PDB file of C-alpha atoms in Angstrom:
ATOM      1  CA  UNK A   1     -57.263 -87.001 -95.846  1.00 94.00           C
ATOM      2  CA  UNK A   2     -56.825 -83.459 -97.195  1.00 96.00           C
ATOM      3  CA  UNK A   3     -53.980 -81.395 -97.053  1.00 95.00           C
ATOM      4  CA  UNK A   4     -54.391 -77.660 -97.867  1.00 96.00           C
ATOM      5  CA  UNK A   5     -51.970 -74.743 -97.656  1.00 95.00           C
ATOM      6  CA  UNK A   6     -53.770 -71.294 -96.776  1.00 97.00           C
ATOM      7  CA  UNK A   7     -52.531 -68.167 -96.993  1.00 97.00           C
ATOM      8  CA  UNK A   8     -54.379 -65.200 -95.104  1.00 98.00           C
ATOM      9  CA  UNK A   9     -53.775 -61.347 -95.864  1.00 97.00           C
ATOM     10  CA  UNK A  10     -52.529 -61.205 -92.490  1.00 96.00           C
ATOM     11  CA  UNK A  11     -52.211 -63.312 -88.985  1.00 95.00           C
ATOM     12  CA  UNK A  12     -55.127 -61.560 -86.933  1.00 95.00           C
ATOM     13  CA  UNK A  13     -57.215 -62.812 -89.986  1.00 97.00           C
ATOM     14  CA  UNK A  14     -55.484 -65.892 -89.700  1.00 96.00           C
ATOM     15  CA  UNK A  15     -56.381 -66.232 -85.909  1.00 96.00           C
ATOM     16  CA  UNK A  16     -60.227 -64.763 -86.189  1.00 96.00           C
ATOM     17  CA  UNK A  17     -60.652 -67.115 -89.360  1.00 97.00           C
ATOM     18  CA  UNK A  18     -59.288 -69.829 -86.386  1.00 95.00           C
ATOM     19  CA  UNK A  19     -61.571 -68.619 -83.669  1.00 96.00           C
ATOM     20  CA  UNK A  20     -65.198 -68.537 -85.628  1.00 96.00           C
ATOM     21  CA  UNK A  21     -64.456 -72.297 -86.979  1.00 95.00           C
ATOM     22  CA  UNK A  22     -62.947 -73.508 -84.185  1.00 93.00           C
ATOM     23  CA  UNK A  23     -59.617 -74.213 -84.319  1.00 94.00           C
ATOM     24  CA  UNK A  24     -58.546 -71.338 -81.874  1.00 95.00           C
ATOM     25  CA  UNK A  25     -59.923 -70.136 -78.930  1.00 95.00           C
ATOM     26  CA  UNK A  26     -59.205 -67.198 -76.200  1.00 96.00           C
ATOM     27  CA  UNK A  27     -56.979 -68.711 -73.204  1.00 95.00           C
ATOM     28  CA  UNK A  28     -57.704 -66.978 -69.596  1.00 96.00           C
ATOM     29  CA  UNK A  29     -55.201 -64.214 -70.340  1.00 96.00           C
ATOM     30  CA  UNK A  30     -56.760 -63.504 -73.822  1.00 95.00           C
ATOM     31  CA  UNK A  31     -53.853 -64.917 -75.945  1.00 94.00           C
ATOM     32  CA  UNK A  32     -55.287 -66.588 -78.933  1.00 95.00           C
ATOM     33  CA  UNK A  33     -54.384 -70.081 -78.902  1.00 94.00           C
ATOM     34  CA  UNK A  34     -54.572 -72.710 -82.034  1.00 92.00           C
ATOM     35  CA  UNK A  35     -55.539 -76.036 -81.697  1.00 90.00           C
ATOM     36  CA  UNK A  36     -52.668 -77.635 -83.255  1.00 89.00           C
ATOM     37  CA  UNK A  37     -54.083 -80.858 -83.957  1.00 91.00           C
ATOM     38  CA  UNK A  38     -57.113 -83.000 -82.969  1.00 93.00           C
ATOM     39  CA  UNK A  39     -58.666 -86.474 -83.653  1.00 95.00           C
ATOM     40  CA  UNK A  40     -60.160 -84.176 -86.844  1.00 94.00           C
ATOM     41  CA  UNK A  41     -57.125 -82.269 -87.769  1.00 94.00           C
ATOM     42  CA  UNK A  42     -53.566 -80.977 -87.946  1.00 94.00           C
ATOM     43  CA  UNK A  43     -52.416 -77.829 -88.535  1.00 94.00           C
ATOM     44  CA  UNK A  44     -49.082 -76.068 -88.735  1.00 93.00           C
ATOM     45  CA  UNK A  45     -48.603 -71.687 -88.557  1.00 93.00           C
ATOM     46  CA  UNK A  46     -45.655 -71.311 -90.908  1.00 93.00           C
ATOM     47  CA  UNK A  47     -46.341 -67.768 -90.610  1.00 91.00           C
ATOM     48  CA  UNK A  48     -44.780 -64.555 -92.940  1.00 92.00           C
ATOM     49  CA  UNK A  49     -43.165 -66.017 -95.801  1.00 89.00           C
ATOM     50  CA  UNK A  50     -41.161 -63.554 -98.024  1.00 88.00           C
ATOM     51  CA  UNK A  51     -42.156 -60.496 -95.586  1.00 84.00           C
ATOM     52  CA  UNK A  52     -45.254 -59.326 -97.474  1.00 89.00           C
ATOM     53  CA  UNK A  53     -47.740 -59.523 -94.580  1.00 91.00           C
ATOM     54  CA  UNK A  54     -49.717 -63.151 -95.975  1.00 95.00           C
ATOM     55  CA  UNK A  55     -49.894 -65.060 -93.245  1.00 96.00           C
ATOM     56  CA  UNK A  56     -49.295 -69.161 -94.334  1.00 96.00           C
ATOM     57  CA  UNK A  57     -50.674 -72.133 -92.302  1.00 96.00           C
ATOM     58  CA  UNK A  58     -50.649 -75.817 -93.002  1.00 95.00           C
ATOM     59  CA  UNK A  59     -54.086 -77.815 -92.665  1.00 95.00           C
ATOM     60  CA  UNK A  60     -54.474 -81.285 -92.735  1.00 95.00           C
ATOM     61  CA  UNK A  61     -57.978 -82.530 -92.766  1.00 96.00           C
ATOM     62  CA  UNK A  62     -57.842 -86.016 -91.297  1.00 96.00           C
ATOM     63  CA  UNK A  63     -61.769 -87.026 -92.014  1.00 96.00           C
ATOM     64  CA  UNK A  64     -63.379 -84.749 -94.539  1.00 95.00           C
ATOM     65  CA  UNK A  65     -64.274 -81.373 -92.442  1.00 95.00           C
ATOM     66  CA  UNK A  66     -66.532 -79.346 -94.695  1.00 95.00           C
ATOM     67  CA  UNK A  67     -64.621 -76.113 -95.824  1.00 96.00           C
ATOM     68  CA  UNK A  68     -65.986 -73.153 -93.489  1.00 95.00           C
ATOM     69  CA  UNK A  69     -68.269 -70.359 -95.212  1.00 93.00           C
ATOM     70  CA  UNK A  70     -65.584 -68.179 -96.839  1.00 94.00           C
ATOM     71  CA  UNK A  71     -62.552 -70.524 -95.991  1.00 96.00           C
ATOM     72  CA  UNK A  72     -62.379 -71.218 -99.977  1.00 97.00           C
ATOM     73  CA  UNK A  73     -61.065 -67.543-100.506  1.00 98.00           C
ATOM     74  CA  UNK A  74     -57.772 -68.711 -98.723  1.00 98.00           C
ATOM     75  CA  UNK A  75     -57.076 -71.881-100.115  1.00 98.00           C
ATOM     76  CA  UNK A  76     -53.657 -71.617-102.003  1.00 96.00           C
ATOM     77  CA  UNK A  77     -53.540 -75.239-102.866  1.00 96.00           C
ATOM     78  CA  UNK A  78     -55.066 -78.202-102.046  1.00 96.00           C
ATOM     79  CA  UNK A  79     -54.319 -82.267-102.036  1.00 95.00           C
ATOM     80  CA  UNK A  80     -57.131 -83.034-104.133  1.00 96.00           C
ATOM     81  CA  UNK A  81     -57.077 -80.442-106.738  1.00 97.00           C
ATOM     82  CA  UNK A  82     -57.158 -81.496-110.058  1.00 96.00           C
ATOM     83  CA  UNK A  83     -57.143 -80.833-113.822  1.00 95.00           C
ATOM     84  CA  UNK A  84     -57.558 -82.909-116.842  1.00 95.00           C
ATOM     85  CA  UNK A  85     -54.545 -83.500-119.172  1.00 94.00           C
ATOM     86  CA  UNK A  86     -55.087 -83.341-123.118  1.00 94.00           C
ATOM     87  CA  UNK A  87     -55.521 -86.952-122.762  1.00 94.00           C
ATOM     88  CA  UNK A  88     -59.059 -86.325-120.594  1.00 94.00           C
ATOM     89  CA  UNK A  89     -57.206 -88.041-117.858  1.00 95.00           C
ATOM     90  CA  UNK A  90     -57.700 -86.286-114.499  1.00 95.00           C
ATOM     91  CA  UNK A  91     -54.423 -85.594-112.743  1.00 95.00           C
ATOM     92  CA  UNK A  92     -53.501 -84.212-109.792  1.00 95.00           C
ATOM     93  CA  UNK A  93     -51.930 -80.514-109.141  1.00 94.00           C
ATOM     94  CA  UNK A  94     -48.615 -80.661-107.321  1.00 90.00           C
ATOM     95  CA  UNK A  95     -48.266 -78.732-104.274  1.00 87.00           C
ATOM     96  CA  UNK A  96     -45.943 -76.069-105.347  1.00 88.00           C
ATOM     97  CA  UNK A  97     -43.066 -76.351-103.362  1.00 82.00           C
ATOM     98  CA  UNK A  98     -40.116 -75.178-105.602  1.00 85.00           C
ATOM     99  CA  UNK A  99     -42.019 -71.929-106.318  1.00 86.00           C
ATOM    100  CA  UNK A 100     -40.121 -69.204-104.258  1.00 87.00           C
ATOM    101  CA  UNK A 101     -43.274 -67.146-103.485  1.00 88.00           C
ATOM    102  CA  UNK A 102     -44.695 -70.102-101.567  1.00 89.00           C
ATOM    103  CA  UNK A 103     -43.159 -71.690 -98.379  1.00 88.00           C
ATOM    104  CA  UNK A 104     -41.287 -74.650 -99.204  1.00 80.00           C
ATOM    105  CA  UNK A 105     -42.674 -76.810 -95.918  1.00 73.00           C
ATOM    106  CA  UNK A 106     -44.905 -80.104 -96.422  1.00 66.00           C
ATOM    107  CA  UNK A 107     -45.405 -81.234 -93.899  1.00 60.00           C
ATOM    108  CA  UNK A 108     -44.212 -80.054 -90.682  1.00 58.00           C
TER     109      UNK A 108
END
């Protein structure tokens, strides 16, 4: 399981980002709809954060979905990023949740 925090330059990126991989579609009255969570995944539209347009959602990858061609570009963090500590030890990066550019919502 991988859970990754994306942030999009806007929501109607956001939502066609959704719709070419899958995890939106077009209802009957053409309202984009997200699919919120499958057998494959979770996911969770914080939305605006700090009112400078980026558009935040919560992913959770539930059995290792292959990142989408371009989805790395919007990857803010990631579960199972790491770096190696001056020990050579690899250790994992924190999500950043006390940094007040970032929402502060893990997990829904």
């Amino acid at each position: 399981m991988i859970d990754y925090l994306l942030r999009f330059p806007s929501k109607s990126i956001a939502e066609q980002f959704g719709l070419a991989n899958g995890f939106a579609q077009v209802d009957e009255d053409g309202n984009i709809q997200t699919s919120l969570a499958s057998h494959t995944h979770a996911l969770h539209e914080i939305g605006q954060h700090n009112g400078d347009g980026q558009y935040w959602v919560l992913f959770r990858d539930l059995v290792g979905i292959p990142i989408p061609a371009g989805g790395e570009q919007f990857i803010f963090w990631a579960s199972d990023w790491t770096v190696t500590d001056d020990a050579g030890s690899e250790i994992s990066i924190p999500c950043p949740e006390f940094n007040p550019d970032v929402p502060n919502i893990f997990w829904a």
